[in-house]
Amino acid sequence: MSAFILSPDTVWNPKALATGSVPRKVLHRIAFLPKGGGLGLNLRVIMENEPLRYFIALSPFVIAMFIWRDLALPISQAPVAMIIVIGFFEMKVLRVSAEKRKTLMDEDQAARVQDTLSYRARRVLTKLAALRGQTSGEVMLVVEQSELAHVTPLTLVSLQTRDGKPRILSLTPEERDLIAAELFDEEFTERLLHTANLREDVYLRSVSFDARGVSGHARLAALLDSPAPQEAPA
């Protein structure tokens, strides 16, 4: 699953992204409805909903009540057993224990993964600032991943700023394509970052960039790479 580029343009409920501070944490804080991304992304986003996960964990009880109808009442009145099942499903099936985290990846490799993320994020931010012709102000690339371990990683990438007012910035299709092409690839994957994040038990990463640091060379390269303007029809 590819990272989802989160911006007011890529969700059906952009007002939900309003924030008073950045970096903005989204997962488990707000319910967002992605535009596009296919069925897989939508199902994965739904999977972050705790009540739904509780229903999945308790589904054997529901099935048992339909199979053994004479035991339906005793089964429905077994809250302790249900709590134990939910706890096992959440902590053992979907998450990694504290003892196992350190075995996922060694400390040096995890540090290299974070260094790679920082390097690539700054490269992306440089190109975005140059394309926008931005000469001042601070922006940050925020990469948030789900803490659920044994499912497909869910990665949200957004451009945020505290200048003016804290907010998640809108992105053009070209800017979203740039982020998608430059941040992750076959060598540096979302799953690799997710493994490092699981080890450190940290799921929100942000890299800040001052637009004053964009070189003239980067601005020229952005200008040359930008599509030529289309002539108006006569």
PDB file of C-alpha atoms in Angstrom:
ATOM      1  CA  MET A   1       0.000   0.000   0.000  1.00  0.00           C
ATOM      2  CA  SER A   2       1.371   3.405  -0.973  1.00  0.00           C
ATOM      3  CA  ALA A   3       1.596   6.255   1.507  1.00  0.00           C
ATOM      4  CA  PHE A   4      -1.504   8.428   1.564  1.00  0.00           C
ATOM      5  CA  ILE A   5      -0.727  12.093   0.915  1.00  0.00           C
ATOM      6  CA  LEU A   6      -2.928  13.876   3.415  1.00  0.00           C
ATOM      7  CA  SER A   7      -4.160  17.375   2.582  1.00  0.00           C
ATOM      8  CA  PRO A   8      -7.475  19.243   2.461  1.00  0.00           C
ATOM      9  CA  ASP A   9      -7.637  18.285  -1.227  1.00  0.00           C
ATOM     10  CA  THR A  10      -7.395  14.542  -0.628  1.00  0.00           C
ATOM     11  CA  VAL A  11     -10.147  14.024   1.951  1.00  0.00           C
ATOM     12  CA  TRP A  12     -13.912  14.421   1.765  1.00  0.00           C
ATOM     13  CA  ASN A  13     -14.033  16.218   5.124  1.00  0.00           C
ATOM     14  CA  PRO A  14     -11.229  18.830   5.006  1.00  0.00           C
ATOM     15  CA  LYS A  15     -12.572  20.702   8.039  1.00  0.00           C
ATOM     16  CA  ALA A  16     -11.580  17.719  10.155  1.00  0.00           C
ATOM     17  CA  LEU A  17      -7.924  18.565   9.461  1.00  0.00           C
ATOM     18  CA  ALA A  18      -8.141  21.955  11.182  1.00  0.00           C
ATOM     19  CA  THR A  19      -5.587  22.224  13.959  1.00  0.00           C
ATOM     20  CA  GLY A  20      -4.253  24.622  16.550  1.00  0.00           C
ATOM     21  CA  SER A  21      -0.757  23.186  16.612  1.00  0.00           C
ATOM     22  CA  VAL A  22       1.676  21.285  14.432  1.00  0.00           C
ATOM     23  CA  PRO A  23       2.885  18.661  13.817  1.00  0.00           C
ATOM     24  CA  ARG A  24      -0.710  17.488  13.686  1.00  0.00           C
ATOM     25  CA  LYS A  25      -1.382  13.924  14.790  1.00  0.00           C
ATOM     26  CA  VAL A  26      -4.290  12.443  12.860  1.00  0.00           C
ATOM     27  CA  LEU A  27      -4.647   8.738  13.629  1.00  0.00           C
ATOM     28  CA  HIS A  28      -6.833   8.079  16.685  1.00  0.00           C
ATOM     29  CA  ARG A  29      -7.568  11.809  16.893  1.00  0.00           C
ATOM     30  CA  ILE A  30      -9.874  12.491  13.950  1.00  0.00           C
ATOM     31  CA  ALA A  31     -11.901  10.490  11.448  1.00  0.00           C
ATOM     32  CA  PHE A  32     -10.918  11.391   7.902  1.00  0.00           C
ATOM     33  CA  LEU A  33     -12.471  10.150   4.686  1.00  0.00           C
ATOM     34  CA  PRO A  34      -9.865   9.674   1.934  1.00  0.00           C
ATOM     35  CA  LYS A  35     -10.635  10.545  -1.648  1.00  0.00           C
ATOM     36  CA  GLY A  36      -9.490   7.819  -3.998  1.00  0.00           C
ATOM     37  CA  GLY A  37      -6.865   5.358  -2.908  1.00  0.00           C
ATOM     38  CA  GLY A  38      -9.036   2.382  -3.662  1.00  0.00           C
ATOM     39  CA  LEU A  39     -10.866  -0.125  -1.498  1.00  0.00           C
ATOM     40  CA  GLY A  40      -7.665  -1.313   0.191  1.00  0.00           C
ATOM     41  CA  LEU A  41      -6.833   2.119   1.606  1.00  0.00           C
ATOM     42  CA  ASN A  42     -10.385   2.729   2.778  1.00  0.00           C
ATOM     43  CA  LEU A  43     -10.537  -0.634   4.540  1.00  0.00           C
ATOM     44  CA  ARG A  44      -7.163   0.026   6.143  1.00  0.00           C
ATOM     45  CA  VAL A  45      -8.314   3.422   7.410  1.00  0.00           C
ATOM     46  CA  ILE A  46     -11.478   1.820   8.799  1.00  0.00           C
ATOM     47  CA  MET A  47      -9.269  -0.717  10.580  1.00  0.00           C
ATOM     48  CA  GLU A  48      -7.926   2.137  12.726  1.00  0.00           C
ATOM     49  CA  ASN A  49     -11.389   2.452  14.262  1.00  0.00           C
ATOM     50  CA  GLU A  50     -11.257   0.803  17.700  1.00  0.00           C
ATOM     51  CA  PRO A  51     -14.960  -0.109  18.021  1.00  0.00           C
ATOM     52  CA  LEU A  52     -14.742  -1.951  14.701  1.00  0.00           C
ATOM     53  CA  ARG A  53     -11.675  -3.866  15.888  1.00  0.00           C
ATOM     54  CA  TYR A  54     -13.528  -4.759  19.088  1.00  0.00           C
ATOM     55  CA  PHE A  55     -16.365  -6.141  16.987  1.00  0.00           C
ATOM     56  CA  ILE A  56     -13.897  -8.266  15.006  1.00  0.00           C
ATOM     57  CA  ALA A  57     -12.375  -9.576  18.238  1.00  0.00           C
ATOM     58  CA  LEU A  58     -15.803 -10.444  19.635  1.00  0.00           C
ATOM     59  CA  SER A  59     -17.113 -12.014  16.414  1.00  0.00           C
ATOM     60  CA  PRO A  60     -16.512 -15.584  17.735  1.00  0.00           C
ATOM     61  CA  PHE A  61     -18.954 -14.823  20.572  1.00  0.00           C
ATOM     62  CA  VAL A  62     -21.550 -13.614  18.053  1.00  0.00           C
ATOM     63  CA  ILE A  63     -21.064 -16.700  15.886  1.00  0.00           C
ATOM     64  CA  ALA A  64     -21.306 -18.957  18.936  1.00  0.00           C
ATOM     65  CA  MET A  65     -24.619 -17.369  19.960  1.00  0.00           C
ATOM     66  CA  PHE A  66     -26.056 -18.157  16.531  1.00  0.00           C
ATOM     67  CA  ILE A  67     -24.772 -21.739  16.569  1.00  0.00           C
ATOM     68  CA  TRP A  68     -25.686 -22.593  20.168  1.00  0.00           C
ATOM     69  CA  ARG A  69     -28.859 -20.593  20.684  1.00  0.00           C
ATOM     70  CA  ASP A  70     -29.543 -22.131  24.092  1.00  0.00           C
ATOM     71  CA  LEU A  71     -26.232 -20.638  25.292  1.00  0.00           C
ATOM     72  CA  ALA A  72     -26.821 -17.200  23.802  1.00  0.00           C
ATOM     73  CA  LEU A  73     -27.776 -15.583  27.120  1.00  0.00           C
ATOM     74  CA  PRO A  74     -24.842 -16.976  29.145  1.00  0.00           C
ATOM     75  CA  ILE A  75     -22.422 -16.038  26.354  1.00  0.00           C
ATOM     76  CA  SER A  76     -23.758 -12.492  26.134  1.00  0.00           C
ATOM     77  CA  GLN A  77     -23.353 -12.138  29.914  1.00  0.00           C
ATOM     78  CA  ALA A  78     -19.662 -13.021  29.974  1.00  0.00           C
ATOM     79  CA  PRO A  79     -18.065  -9.548  29.998  1.00  0.00           C
ATOM     80  CA  VAL A  80     -14.839 -10.674  31.641  1.00  0.00           C
ATOM     81  CA  ALA A  81     -14.181 -13.212  28.900  1.00  0.00           C
ATOM     82  CA  MET A  82     -14.952 -10.581  26.266  1.00  0.00           C
ATOM     83  CA  ILE A  83     -12.563  -8.097  27.841  1.00  0.00           C
ATOM     84  CA  ILE A  84      -9.841 -10.746  27.907  1.00  0.00           C
ATOM     85  CA  VAL A  85     -10.409 -11.549  24.228  1.00  0.00           C
ATOM     86  CA  ILE A  86     -10.336  -7.859  23.256  1.00  0.00           C
ATOM     87  CA  GLY A  87      -7.150  -7.345  25.265  1.00  0.00           C
ATOM     88  CA  PHE A  88      -5.479 -10.356  23.664  1.00  0.00           C
ATOM     89  CA  PHE A  89      -6.517  -9.260  20.167  1.00  0.00           C
ATOM     90  CA  GLU A  90      -5.321  -5.674  20.662  1.00  0.00           C
ATOM     91  CA  MET A  91      -2.088  -6.316  22.564  1.00  0.00           C
ATOM     92  CA  LYS A  92      -0.924  -9.654  21.168  1.00  0.00           C
ATOM     93  CA  VAL A  93      -2.423  -9.953  17.679  1.00  0.00           C
ATOM     94  CA  LEU A  94      -2.287  -6.342  16.471  1.00  0.00           C
ATOM     95  CA  ARG A  95       0.634  -4.988  18.495  1.00  0.00           C
ATOM     96  CA  VAL A  96       4.166  -5.937  19.448  1.00  0.00           C
ATOM     97  CA  SER A  97       5.088  -6.416  23.083  1.00  0.00           C
ATOM     98  CA  ALA A  98       7.682  -4.151  24.702  1.00  0.00           C
ATOM     99  CA  GLU A  99      10.070  -7.103  24.994  1.00  0.00           C
ATOM    100  CA  LYS A 100       9.829  -7.948  21.297  1.00  0.00           C
ATOM    101  CA  ARG A 101      10.205  -4.379  20.000  1.00  0.00           C
ATOM    102  CA  LYS A 102      13.967  -4.318  20.448  1.00  0.00           C
ATOM    103  CA  THR A 103      14.347  -7.553  18.489  1.00  0.00           C
ATOM    104  CA  LEU A 104      12.694  -6.153  15.354  1.00  0.00           C
ATOM    105  CA  MET A 105      15.738  -4.123  14.347  1.00  0.00           C
ATOM    106  CA  ASP A 106      19.034  -3.195  15.966  1.00  0.00           C
ATOM    107  CA  GLU A 107      19.571   0.337  17.265  1.00  0.00           C
ATOM    108  CA  ASP A 108      22.093   1.363  14.611  1.00  0.00           C
ATOM    109  CA  GLN A 109      19.861   0.249  11.754  1.00  0.00           C
ATOM    110  CA  ALA A 110      16.897   2.102  13.257  1.00  0.00           C
ATOM    111  CA  ALA A 111      19.031   5.246  13.484  1.00  0.00           C
ATOM    112  CA  ARG A 112      20.038   4.871   9.821  1.00  0.00           C
ATOM    113  CA  VAL A 113      16.384   4.539   8.832  1.00  0.00           C
ATOM    114  CA  GLN A 114      15.530   7.778  10.630  1.00  0.00           C
ATOM    115  CA  ASP A 115      18.527   9.517   9.047  1.00  0.00           C
ATOM    116  CA  THR A 116      17.337   8.381   5.622  1.00  0.00           C
ATOM    117  CA  LEU A 117      13.863   9.709   6.322  1.00  0.00           C
ATOM    118  CA  SER A 118      15.278  13.083   7.383  1.00  0.00           C
ATOM    119  CA  TYR A 119      17.513  13.301   4.311  1.00  0.00           C
ATOM    120  CA  ARG A 120      14.724  12.424   1.884  1.00  0.00           C
ATOM    121  CA  ALA A 121      12.222  14.685   3.608  1.00  0.00           C
ATOM    122  CA  ARG A 122      14.585  17.682   3.379  1.00  0.00           C
ATOM    123  CA  ARG A 123      15.160  16.932  -0.298  1.00  0.00           C
ATOM    124  CA  VAL A 124      11.402  16.841  -0.879  1.00  0.00           C
ATOM    125  CA  LEU A 125      10.887  20.053   1.098  1.00  0.00           C
ATOM    126  CA  THR A 126      13.617  21.801  -0.883  1.00  0.00           C
ATOM    127  CA  LYS A 127      11.953  20.892  -4.170  1.00  0.00           C
ATOM    128  CA  LEU A 128       8.496  21.846  -2.918  1.00  0.00           C
ATOM    129  CA  ALA A 129       9.700  25.258  -1.698  1.00  0.00           C
ATOM    130  CA  ALA A 130      11.483  25.870  -4.985  1.00  0.00           C
ATOM    131  CA  LEU A 131       8.442  24.886  -7.042  1.00  0.00           C
ATOM    132  CA  ARG A 132       6.277  27.192  -4.967  1.00  0.00           C
ATOM    133  CA  GLY A 133       8.735  30.029  -5.279  1.00  0.00           C
ATOM    134  CA  GLN A 134       8.735  30.225  -1.500  1.00  0.00           C
ATOM    135  CA  THR A 135      11.535  32.409  -0.123  1.00  0.00           C
ATOM    136  CA  SER A 136      10.602  32.561   3.563  1.00  0.00           C
ATOM    137  CA  GLY A 137       8.690  30.688   6.208  1.00  0.00           C
ATOM    138  CA  GLU A 138       9.063  27.265   7.753  1.00  0.00           C
ATOM    139  CA  VAL A 139       7.320  24.152   6.538  1.00  0.00           C
ATOM    140  CA  MET A 140       7.517  20.615   7.792  1.00  0.00           C
ATOM    141  CA  LEU A 141       6.970  17.240   6.240  1.00  0.00           C
ATOM    142  CA  VAL A 142       5.057  15.072   8.690  1.00  0.00           C
ATOM    143  CA  VAL A 143       5.056  11.296   8.358  1.00  0.00           C
ATOM    144  CA  GLU A 144       2.655   9.436  10.624  1.00  0.00           C
ATOM    145  CA  GLN A 145       2.247   5.672  10.782  1.00  0.00           C
ATOM    146  CA  SER A 146      -0.224   3.413  12.525  1.00  0.00           C
ATOM    147  CA  GLU A 147       0.960   1.656  15.665  1.00  0.00           C
ATOM    148  CA  LEU A 148      -0.741  -1.571  14.583  1.00  0.00           C
ATOM    149  CA  ALA A 149       2.003  -4.072  13.838  1.00  0.00           C
ATOM    150  CA  HIS A 150       0.661  -7.180  12.162  1.00  0.00           C
ATOM    151  CA  VAL A 151      -1.318  -5.519   9.388  1.00  0.00           C
ATOM    152  CA  THR A 152      -0.342  -3.540   6.301  1.00  0.00           C
ATOM    153  CA  PRO A 153       1.374  -0.305   7.425  1.00  0.00           C
ATOM    154  CA  LEU A 154      -0.786   2.796   7.121  1.00  0.00           C
ATOM    155  CA  THR A 155       1.347   5.851   6.349  1.00  0.00           C
ATOM    156  CA  LEU A 156       0.086   9.431   6.191  1.00  0.00           C
ATOM    157  CA  VAL A 157       2.321  12.136   4.712  1.00  0.00           C
ATOM    158  CA  SER A 158       1.420  15.808   4.950  1.00  0.00           C
ATOM    159  CA  LEU A 159       2.948  19.252   4.537  1.00  0.00           C
ATOM    160  CA  GLN A 160       2.320  21.408   7.592  1.00  0.00           C
ATOM    161  CA  THR A 161       3.251  24.875   8.799  1.00  0.00           C
ATOM    162  CA  ARG A 162       2.863  27.070  11.854  1.00  0.00           C
ATOM    163  CA  ASP A 163       3.348  30.306   9.881  1.00  0.00           C
ATOM    164  CA  GLY A 164       0.254  32.496   9.905  1.00  0.00           C
ATOM    165  CA  LYS A 165      -1.756  29.851  11.681  1.00  0.00           C
ATOM    166  CA  PRO A 166      -0.947  26.172  12.264  1.00  0.00           C
ATOM    167  CA  ARG A 167      -2.446  24.124   9.452  1.00  0.00           C
ATOM    168  CA  ILE A 168      -2.076  21.234   7.059  1.00  0.00           C
ATOM    169  CA  LEU A 169      -1.319  22.736   3.669  1.00  0.00           C
ATOM    170  CA  SER A 170      -3.106  22.025   0.411  1.00  0.00           C
ATOM    171  CA  LEU A 171      -1.032  20.333  -2.273  1.00  0.00           C
ATOM    172  CA  THR A 172      -1.382  20.355  -6.031  1.00  0.00           C
ATOM    173  CA  PRO A 173      -1.447  17.023  -7.894  1.00  0.00           C
ATOM    174  CA  GLU A 174       2.117  17.749  -9.084  1.00  0.00           C
ATOM    175  CA  GLU A 175       3.294  18.314  -5.513  1.00  0.00           C
ATOM    176  CA  ARG A 176       1.618  15.137  -4.321  1.00  0.00           C
ATOM    177  CA  ASP A 177       3.279  13.214  -7.151  1.00  0.00           C
ATOM    178  CA  LEU A 178       6.646  14.663  -6.163  1.00  0.00           C
ATOM    179  CA  ILE A 179       6.235  13.501  -2.567  1.00  0.00           C
ATOM    180  CA  ALA A 180       5.078  10.061  -3.657  1.00  0.00           C
ATOM    181  CA  ALA A 181       8.030   9.664  -6.026  1.00  0.00           C
ATOM    182  CA  GLU A 182      10.776  11.059  -3.807  1.00  0.00           C
ATOM    183  CA  LEU A 183      10.036   9.915  -0.244  1.00  0.00           C
ATOM    184  CA  PHE A 184       9.680   6.123  -0.507  1.00  0.00           C
ATOM    185  CA  ASP A 185      10.907   3.596  -3.039  1.00  0.00           C
ATOM    186  CA  GLU A 186      11.914  -0.061  -3.246  1.00  0.00           C
ATOM    187  CA  GLU A 187      15.058   0.599  -1.194  1.00  0.00           C
ATOM    188  CA  PHE A 188      13.469   2.765   1.493  1.00  0.00           C
ATOM    189  CA  THR A 189       9.997   1.370   2.068  1.00  0.00           C
ATOM    190  CA  GLU A 190       7.122   2.280   4.355  1.00  0.00           C
ATOM    191  CA  ARG A 191       7.461  -1.109   6.026  1.00  0.00           C
ATOM    192  CA  LEU A 192      11.141  -0.474   6.778  1.00  0.00           C
ATOM    193  CA  LEU A 193      10.241   2.820   8.436  1.00  0.00           C
ATOM    194  CA  HIS A 194       7.368   1.141  10.240  1.00  0.00           C
ATOM    195  CA  THR A 195       9.694  -1.484  11.685  1.00  0.00           C
ATOM    196  CA  ALA A 196      12.016   1.239  12.982  1.00  0.00           C
ATOM    197  CA  ASN A 197       9.069   3.126  14.440  1.00  0.00           C
ATOM    198  CA  LEU A 198       7.769  -0.016  16.126  1.00  0.00           C
ATOM    199  CA  ARG A 199      11.174  -0.546  17.695  1.00  0.00           C
ATOM    200  CA  GLU A 200      11.226   2.981  19.096  1.00  0.00           C
ATOM    201  CA  ASP A 201       7.463   3.052  19.783  1.00  0.00           C
ATOM    202  CA  VAL A 202       7.296   6.433  18.011  1.00  0.00           C
ATOM    203  CA  TYR A 203       4.888   6.867  15.112  1.00  0.00           C
ATOM    204  CA  LEU A 204       4.884  10.590  14.309  1.00  0.00           C
ATOM    205  CA  ARG A 205       7.992  11.995  12.600  1.00  0.00           C
ATOM    206  CA  SER A 206       8.400  15.541  11.356  1.00  0.00           C
ATOM    207  CA  VAL A 207      11.216  17.260   9.482  1.00  0.00           C
ATOM    208  CA  SER A 208      11.248  21.069   9.443  1.00  0.00           C
ATOM    209  CA  PHE A 209      12.705  23.229   6.699  1.00  0.00           C
ATOM    210  CA  ASP A 210      13.320  26.975   6.417  1.00  0.00           C
ATOM    211  CA  ALA A 211      12.501  28.121   2.880  1.00  0.00           C
ATOM    212  CA  ARG A 212      15.304  30.695   3.079  1.00  0.00           C
ATOM    213  CA  GLY A 213      17.684  27.780   2.694  1.00  0.00           C
ATOM    214  CA  VAL A 214      16.595  26.987  -0.870  1.00  0.00           C
ATOM    215  CA  SER A 215      19.539  27.596  -3.146  1.00  0.00           C
ATOM    216  CA  GLY A 216      19.385  29.384  -6.491  1.00  0.00           C
ATOM    217  CA  HIS A 217      20.389  26.111  -8.149  1.00  0.00           C
ATOM    218  CA  ALA A 218      17.366  24.342  -6.597  1.00  0.00           C
ATOM    219  CA  ARG A 219      15.044  27.117  -7.754  1.00  0.00           C
ATOM    220  CA  LEU A 220      16.439  26.945 -11.282  1.00  0.00           C
ATOM    221  CA  ALA A 221      16.080  23.157 -11.337  1.00  0.00           C
ATOM    222  CA  ALA A 222      12.471  23.456 -10.154  1.00  0.00           C
ATOM    223  CA  LEU A 223      11.767  26.002 -12.870  1.00  0.00           C
ATOM    224  CA  LEU A 224      13.242  23.768 -15.567  1.00  0.00           C
ATOM    225  CA  ASP A 225      11.343  20.722 -14.277  1.00  0.00           C
ATOM    226  CA  SER A 226       7.998  22.509 -14.068  1.00  0.00           C
ATOM    227  CA  PRO A 227       5.572  21.973 -16.962  1.00  0.00           C
ATOM    228  CA  ALA A 228       5.439  24.691 -19.602  1.00  0.00           C
ATOM    229  CA  PRO A 229       2.371  26.945 -19.396  1.00  0.00           C
ATOM    230  CA  GLN A 230      -0.336  26.145 -21.926  1.00  0.00           C
ATOM    231  CA  GLU A 231      -1.264  28.804 -24.429  1.00  0.00           C
ATOM    232  CA  ALA A 232      -4.798  30.084 -24.309  1.00  0.00           C
ATOM    233  CA  PRO A 233      -6.877  29.065 -27.319  1.00  0.00           C
ATOM    234  CA  ALA A 234      -7.224  31.768 -29.973  1.00  0.00           C
TER     235      ALA A 234
END
